[in-house]
Coordinates of C-alpha atoms in Angstrom, one line a residue:
X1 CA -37.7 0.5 -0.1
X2 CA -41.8 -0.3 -0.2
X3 CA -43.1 -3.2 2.4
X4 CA -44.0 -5.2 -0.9
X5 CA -40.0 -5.1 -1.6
X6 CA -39.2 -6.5 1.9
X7 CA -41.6 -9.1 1.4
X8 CA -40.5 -10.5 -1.4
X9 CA -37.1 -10.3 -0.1
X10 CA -38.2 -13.0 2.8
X11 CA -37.5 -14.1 6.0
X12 CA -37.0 -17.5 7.2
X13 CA -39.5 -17.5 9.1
X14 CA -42.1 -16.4 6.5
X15 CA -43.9 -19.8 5.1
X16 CA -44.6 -17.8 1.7
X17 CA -40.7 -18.1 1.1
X18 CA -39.5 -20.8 -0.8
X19 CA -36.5 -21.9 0.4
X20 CA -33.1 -22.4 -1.7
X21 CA -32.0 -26.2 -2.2
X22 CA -28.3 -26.2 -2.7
X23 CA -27.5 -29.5 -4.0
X24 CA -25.3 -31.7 -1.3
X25 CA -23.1 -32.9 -3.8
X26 CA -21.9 -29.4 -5.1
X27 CA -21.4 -27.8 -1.8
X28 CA -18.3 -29.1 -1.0
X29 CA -16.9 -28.2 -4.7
X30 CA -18.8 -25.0 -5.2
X31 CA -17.1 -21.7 -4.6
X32 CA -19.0 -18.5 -2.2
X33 CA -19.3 -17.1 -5.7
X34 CA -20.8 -19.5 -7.1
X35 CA -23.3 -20.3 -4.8
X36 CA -24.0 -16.6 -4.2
X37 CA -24.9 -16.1 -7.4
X38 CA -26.7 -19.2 -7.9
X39 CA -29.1 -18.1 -4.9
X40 CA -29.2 -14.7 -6.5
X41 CA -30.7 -15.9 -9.8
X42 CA -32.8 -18.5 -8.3
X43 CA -34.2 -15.6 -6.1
X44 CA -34.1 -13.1 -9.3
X45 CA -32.6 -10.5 -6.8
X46 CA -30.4 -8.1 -7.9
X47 CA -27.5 -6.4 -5.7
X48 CA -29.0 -3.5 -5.2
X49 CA -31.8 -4.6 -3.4
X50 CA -29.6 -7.2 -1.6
X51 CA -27.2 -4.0 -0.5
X52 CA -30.4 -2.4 1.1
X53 CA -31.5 -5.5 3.2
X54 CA -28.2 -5.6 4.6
X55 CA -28.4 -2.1 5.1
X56 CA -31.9 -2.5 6.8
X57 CA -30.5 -5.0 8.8
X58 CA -27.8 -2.8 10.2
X59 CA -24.7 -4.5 8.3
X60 CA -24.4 -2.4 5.3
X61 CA -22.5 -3.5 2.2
X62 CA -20.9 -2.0 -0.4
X63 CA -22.7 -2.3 -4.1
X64 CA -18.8 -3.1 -5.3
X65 CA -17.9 -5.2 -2.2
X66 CA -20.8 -7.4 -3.2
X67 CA -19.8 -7.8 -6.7
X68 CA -16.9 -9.0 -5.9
X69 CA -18.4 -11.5 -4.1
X70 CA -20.6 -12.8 -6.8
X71 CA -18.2 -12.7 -9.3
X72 CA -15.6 -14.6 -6.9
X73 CA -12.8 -11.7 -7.2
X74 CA -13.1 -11.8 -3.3
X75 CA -14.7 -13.7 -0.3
X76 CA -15.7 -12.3 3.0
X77 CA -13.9 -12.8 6.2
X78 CA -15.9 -15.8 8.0
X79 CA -14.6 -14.6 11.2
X80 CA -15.4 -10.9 10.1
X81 CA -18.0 -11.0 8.2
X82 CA -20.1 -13.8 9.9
X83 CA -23.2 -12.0 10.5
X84 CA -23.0 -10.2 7.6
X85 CA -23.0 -13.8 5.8
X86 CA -25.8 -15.0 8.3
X87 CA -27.9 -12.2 7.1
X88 CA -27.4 -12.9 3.0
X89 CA -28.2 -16.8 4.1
X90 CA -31.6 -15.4 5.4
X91 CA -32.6 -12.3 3.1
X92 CA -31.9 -15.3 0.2
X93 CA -33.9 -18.3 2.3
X94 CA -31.3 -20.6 2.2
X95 CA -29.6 -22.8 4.9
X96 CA -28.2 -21.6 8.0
X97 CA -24.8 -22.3 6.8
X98 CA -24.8 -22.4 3.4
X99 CA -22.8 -19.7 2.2
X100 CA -20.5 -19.7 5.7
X101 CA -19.4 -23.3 5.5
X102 CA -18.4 -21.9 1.7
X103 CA -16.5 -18.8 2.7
X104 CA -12.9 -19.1 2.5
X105 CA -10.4 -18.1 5.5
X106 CA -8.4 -15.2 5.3
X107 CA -5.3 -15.7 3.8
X108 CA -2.1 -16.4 6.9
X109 CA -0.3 -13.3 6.4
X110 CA 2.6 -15.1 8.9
X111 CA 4.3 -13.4 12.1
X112 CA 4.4 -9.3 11.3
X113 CA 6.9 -7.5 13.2
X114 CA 6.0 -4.2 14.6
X115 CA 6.6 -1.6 12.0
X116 CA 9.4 1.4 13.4
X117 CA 7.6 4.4 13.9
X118 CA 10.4 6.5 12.9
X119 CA 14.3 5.3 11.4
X120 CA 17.2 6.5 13.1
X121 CA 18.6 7.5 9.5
X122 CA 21.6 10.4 9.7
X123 CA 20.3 12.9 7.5
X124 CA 16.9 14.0 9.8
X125 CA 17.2 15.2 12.4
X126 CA 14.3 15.3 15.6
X127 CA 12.3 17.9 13.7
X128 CA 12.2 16.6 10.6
X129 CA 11.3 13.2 11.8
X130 CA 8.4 15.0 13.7
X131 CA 7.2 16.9 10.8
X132 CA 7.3 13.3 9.0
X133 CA 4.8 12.0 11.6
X134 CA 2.8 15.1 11.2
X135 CA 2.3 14.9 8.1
X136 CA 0.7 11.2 8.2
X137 CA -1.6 12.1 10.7
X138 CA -2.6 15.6 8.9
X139 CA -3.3 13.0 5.9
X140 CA -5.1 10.3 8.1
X141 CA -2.4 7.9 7.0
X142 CA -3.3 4.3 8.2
X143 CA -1.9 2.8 10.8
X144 CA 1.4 1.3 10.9
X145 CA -0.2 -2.2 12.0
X146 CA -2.2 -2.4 9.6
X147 CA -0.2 -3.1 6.5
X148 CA 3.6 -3.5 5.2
X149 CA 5.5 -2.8 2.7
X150 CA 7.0 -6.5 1.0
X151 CA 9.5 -4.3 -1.5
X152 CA 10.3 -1.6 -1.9
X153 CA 12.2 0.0 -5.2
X154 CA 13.5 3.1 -5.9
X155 CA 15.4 5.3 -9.3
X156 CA 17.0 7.9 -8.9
X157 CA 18.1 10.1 -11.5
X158 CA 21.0 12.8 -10.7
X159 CA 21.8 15.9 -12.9
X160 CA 24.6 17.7 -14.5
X161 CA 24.7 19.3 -11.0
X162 CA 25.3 16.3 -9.1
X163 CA 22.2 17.0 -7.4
X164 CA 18.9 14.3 -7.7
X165 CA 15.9 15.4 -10.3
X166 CA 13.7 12.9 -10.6
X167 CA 12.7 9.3 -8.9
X168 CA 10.5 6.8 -9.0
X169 CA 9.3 4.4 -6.5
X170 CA 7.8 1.4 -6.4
X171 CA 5.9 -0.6 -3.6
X172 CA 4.0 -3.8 -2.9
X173 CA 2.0 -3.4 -0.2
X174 CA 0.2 -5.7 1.6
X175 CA -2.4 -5.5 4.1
X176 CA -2.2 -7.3 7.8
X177 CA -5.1 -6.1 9.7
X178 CA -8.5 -4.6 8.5
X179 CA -8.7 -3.3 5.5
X180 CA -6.6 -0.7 3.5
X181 CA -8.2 2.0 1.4
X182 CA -5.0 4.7 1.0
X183 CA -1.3 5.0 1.5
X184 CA 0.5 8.2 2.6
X185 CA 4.0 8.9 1.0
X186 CA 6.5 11.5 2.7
X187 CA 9.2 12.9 0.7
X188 CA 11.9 15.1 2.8
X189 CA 15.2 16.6 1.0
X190 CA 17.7 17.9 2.8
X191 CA 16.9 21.2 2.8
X192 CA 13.7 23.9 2.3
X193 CA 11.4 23.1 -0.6
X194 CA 11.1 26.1 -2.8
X195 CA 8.0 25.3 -4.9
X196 CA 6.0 21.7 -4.4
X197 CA 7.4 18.9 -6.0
X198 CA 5.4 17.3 -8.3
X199 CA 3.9 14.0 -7.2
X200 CA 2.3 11.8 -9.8
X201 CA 0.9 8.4 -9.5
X202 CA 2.0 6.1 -12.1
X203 CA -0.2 2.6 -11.6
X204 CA -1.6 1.7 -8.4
X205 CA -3.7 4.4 -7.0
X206 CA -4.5 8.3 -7.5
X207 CA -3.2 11.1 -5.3
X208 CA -6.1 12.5 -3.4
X209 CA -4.6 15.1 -1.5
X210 CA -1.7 16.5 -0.4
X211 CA 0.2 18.4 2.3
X212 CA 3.3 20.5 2.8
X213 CA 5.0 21.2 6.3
X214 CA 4.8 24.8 8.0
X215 CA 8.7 24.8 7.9
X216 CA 8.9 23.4 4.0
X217 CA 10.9 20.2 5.0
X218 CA 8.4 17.6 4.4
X219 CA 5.7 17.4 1.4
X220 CA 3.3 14.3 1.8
X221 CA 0.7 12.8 -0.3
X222 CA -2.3 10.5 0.1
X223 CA -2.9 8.3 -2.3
X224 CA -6.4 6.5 -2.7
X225 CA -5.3 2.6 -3.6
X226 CA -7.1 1.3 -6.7
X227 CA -9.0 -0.8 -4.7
X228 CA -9.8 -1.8 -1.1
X229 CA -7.4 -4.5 0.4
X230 CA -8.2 -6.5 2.4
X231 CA -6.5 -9.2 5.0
X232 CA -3.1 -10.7 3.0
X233 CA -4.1 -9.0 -0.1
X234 CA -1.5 -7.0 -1.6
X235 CA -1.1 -4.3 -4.6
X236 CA 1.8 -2.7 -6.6
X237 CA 2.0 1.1 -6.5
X238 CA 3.9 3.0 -8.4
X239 CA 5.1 6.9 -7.9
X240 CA 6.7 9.7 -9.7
X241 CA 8.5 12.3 -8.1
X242 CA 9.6 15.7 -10.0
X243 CA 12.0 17.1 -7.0
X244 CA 12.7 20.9 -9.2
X245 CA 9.3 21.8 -10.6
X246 CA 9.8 24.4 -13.4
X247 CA 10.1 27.7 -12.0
X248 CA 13.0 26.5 -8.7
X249 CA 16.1 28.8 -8.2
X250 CA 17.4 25.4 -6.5
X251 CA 17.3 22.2 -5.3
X252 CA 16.5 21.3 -2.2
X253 CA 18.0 17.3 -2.2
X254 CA 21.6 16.6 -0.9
X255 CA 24.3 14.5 -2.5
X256 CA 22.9 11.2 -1.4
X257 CA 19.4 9.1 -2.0
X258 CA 17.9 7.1 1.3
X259 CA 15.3 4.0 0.7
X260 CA 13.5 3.7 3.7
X261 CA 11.7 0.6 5.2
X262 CA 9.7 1.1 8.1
X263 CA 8.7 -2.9 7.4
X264 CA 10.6 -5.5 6.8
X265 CA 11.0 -6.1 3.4
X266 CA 11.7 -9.2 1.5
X267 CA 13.5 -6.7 -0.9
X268 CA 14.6 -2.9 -0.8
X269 CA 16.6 -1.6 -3.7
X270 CA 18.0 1.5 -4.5
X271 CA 19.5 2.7 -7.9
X272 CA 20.8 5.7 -9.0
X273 CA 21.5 7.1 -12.3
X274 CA 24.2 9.5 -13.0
X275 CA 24.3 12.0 -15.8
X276 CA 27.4 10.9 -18.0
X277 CA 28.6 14.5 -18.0
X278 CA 29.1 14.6 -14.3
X279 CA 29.9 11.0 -12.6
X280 CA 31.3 11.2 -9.4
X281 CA 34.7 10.6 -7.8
X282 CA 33.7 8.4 -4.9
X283 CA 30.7 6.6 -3.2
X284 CA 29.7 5.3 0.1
X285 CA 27.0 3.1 0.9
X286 CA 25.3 3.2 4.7
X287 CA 23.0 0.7 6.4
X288 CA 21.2 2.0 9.2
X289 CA 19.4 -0.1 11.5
X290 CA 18.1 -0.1 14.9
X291 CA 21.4 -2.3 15.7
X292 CA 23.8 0.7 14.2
X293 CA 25.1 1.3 11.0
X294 CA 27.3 0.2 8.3
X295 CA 29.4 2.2 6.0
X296 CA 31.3 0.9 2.8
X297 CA 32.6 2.4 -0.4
X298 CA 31.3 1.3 -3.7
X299 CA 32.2 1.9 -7.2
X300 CA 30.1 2.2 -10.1
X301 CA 28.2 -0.6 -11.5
X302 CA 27.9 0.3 -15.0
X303 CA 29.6 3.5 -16.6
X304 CA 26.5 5.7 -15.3
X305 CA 25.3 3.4 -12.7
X306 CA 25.0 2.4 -9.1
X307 CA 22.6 -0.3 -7.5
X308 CA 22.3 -1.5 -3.8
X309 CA 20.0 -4.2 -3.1
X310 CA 19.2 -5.9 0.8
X311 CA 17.2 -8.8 1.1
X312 CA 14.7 -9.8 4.4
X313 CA 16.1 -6.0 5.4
X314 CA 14.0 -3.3 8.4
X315 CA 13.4 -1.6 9.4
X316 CA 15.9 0.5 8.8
X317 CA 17.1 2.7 5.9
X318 CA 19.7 2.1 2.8
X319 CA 21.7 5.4 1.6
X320 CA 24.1 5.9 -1.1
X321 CA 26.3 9.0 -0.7
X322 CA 28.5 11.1 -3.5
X323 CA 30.7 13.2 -4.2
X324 CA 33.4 15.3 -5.7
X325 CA 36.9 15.6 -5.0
X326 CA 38.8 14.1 -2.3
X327 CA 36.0 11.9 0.3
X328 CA 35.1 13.1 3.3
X329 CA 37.8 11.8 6.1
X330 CA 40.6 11.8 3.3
X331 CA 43.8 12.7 4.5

C-alpha cells in the first residue's frame, strides 16, 4: 500500500480528514451494518483497502468477515472485537464510539455443561476409545469447549444380512466459545475396516481430510463448516456414510447402531431401517449414561421400522440391538 493510500485513509488526528457526521437521531435505530456501510460510501473506501489498514494496524480482518459486516449477515463481538471496532471508527474518521455503541452483544448461549471426553458405551472398549481421541487430535478437531452439538439424528439402513450399509447423520451445531471453522466425525464398527468407508458430505460443510487408525478400528474425517461460527451461532450438517465400499469381503459393523452425544442435546434420535426380507426377531434398546444404563425391549414401529428418540439427553449414548433367534439371556 503507497503513503498516498494511507493518507487518504486518515487519522483522527490528521486536520485534512473530514470527519463522518452520523446523524443523532439514527444512531439509536441504525444497525453496525448500516452505519458501516454508510461511513464506507461517505469515505468511498472499499473493503479491501479497509482490510489492509486493519492489517497495518496489527488487527487483521478477513475480506469475507468484513462483508458480513457491511451487509449486516454478522456483527463483531464488542467485547472481542473492541479494538478492532476502535480502529474502523479511526481509519473512517468517525466518532470514538460510533460503530461500538452500535455493535450488538453476542448472543447468551446459557449454562454449557462440560462436554464427556469419552462415553462409557459397551461396545468400545479402552483402545478403541483411545484410537477415537487419536484420531481428533491427528485431525486438529476443536475443542470440546468450544461448541455442542443441540441434535443430533441418525438413519440407519440394515441389509439382507442383518448387518448396517448405509447411514446418515445429521447435526446442529452450535458454537460456545471462539469461533468454529471445522468438525471432526469418528466412525468406529465393531470390528477391522477392510477398505475405507466412504464419507460424503451432504449440506453443511466439505470433508477436507481424512484419517484411518493404525489398527483399522476407527476412520475420522474433518469437515470444513460452510462458514465460520461464531459465539451462539449454529449450522446444520449433514453426512453420508457408505460402511461396505464396493470391493469388501465383509462388513465390519455389529448387529446394533449407537447415537452418541458427547453434549447434551435437546434431541438425539436414532432410526433404523430394516430390509423387508430379513426383519428381526427381537430388539433391545440401551441408554448409557454416566449414571449407568438402561436396557428395554422394543418391537417394531412400522413393518420395517424402529425409532428411539430422548429428549434434554448426555452425554451419554442411545443403542438399539438385534437379532435372530432366541435373545441373548433366553432360557
Amino acid at each position: 500500500m503507497s503513503t498516498g493510500e494511507h493518507a487518504e485513509v486518515g487519522e483522527p488526528a490528521q486536520a485534512s480528514a473530514p470527519r463522518t457526521e452520523l446523524r443523532p437521531e439514527a444512531e439509536v435505530s441504525q444497525r453496525f451494518a448500516d452505519a458501516l456501510r454508510a461511513a464506507l460510501e461517505l469515505r468511498n473506501m472499499p473493503l479491501t483497502r479497509l482490510r489492509d489498514s486493519l492489517a497495518d494496524r496489527g488487527n487483521p480482518v478477513s475480506l469475507a468477515t468484513l462483508s458480513y459486516w457491511r451487509s449486516g449477515t454478522r456483527q463483531p463481538d464488542p467485547v472481542l472485537r473492541k479494538e478492532v471496532i476502535a480502529d474502523i471508527e479511526e481509519i473512517l474518521a468517525l466518532e470514538e464510539g460510533d460503530l461500538v455503541r452500535l455493535a450488538v452483544k453476542p448472543r447468551d448461549v446459557g449454562q454449557v455443561p462440560p462436554a464427556a471426553r469419552h462415553l462409557p458405551t459397551l461396545e468400545h472398549g479402552g483402545d478403541r476409545i483411545q484410537s477415537v481421541l487419536d484420531a481428533k487430535q491427528a485431525l486438529n478437531g476443536p475443542a470440546d469447549d468450544t461448541f455442542r452439538m443441540l441434535s443430533v439424528q441418525m438413519t440407519t439402513d440394515v441389509g439382507a444380512e442383518g448387518l448396517p450399509i448405509a447411514a446418515t447423520c445429521q447435526f446442529l451445531l452450535q458454537c460456545v466459545k471462539g469461533t468454529l471453522t471445522h468438525h471432526v466425525l469418528c466412525v468406529a464398527p465393531a470390528g477391522e475396516i477392510e477398505r475405507p468407508m466412504v464419507i460424503d458430505v451432504v449440506g453443511g460443510g466439505a470433508v477436507v481430510d481424512q484419517y484411518l487408525s493404525p489398527q483399522c478400528t476407527v476412520q475420522a474425517v474433518s469437515i470444513e463448516l460452510d462458514r465460520t461460527l461464531e459465539v451462539g451461532e449454529s449450522l446444520m450438517l449433514e453426512i453420508r456414510v457408505d460402511m461396505v465400499p464396493e470391493g469388501s469381503s465383509g462388513n465390519p459393523f455389529g448387529q446394533f447402531m449407537t447415537v452418541p452425544a458427547y453434549h447434551l442435546a435437546h434431541k438425539v434420535a436414532n432410526w433404523i431401517r430394516f430390509d423387508p426380507r430379513r426383519i428381526p426377531d427381537w430388539f433391545e434398546e440401551v441408554d448409557v449414561t454416566p449414571d449407568g444404563e438402561q436396557r428395554r425391549a422394543r418391537v417394531l414401529d412400522t413393518p420395517t421400522s424402529i425409532h428411539q428418540v430422548r429428549w434434554n439427553f448426555g452425554p451419554g449414548s442411545v443403542t438399539l440391538h438385534w437379532g435372530y433367534g432366541e435373545p441373548p439371556g433366553h432360557e
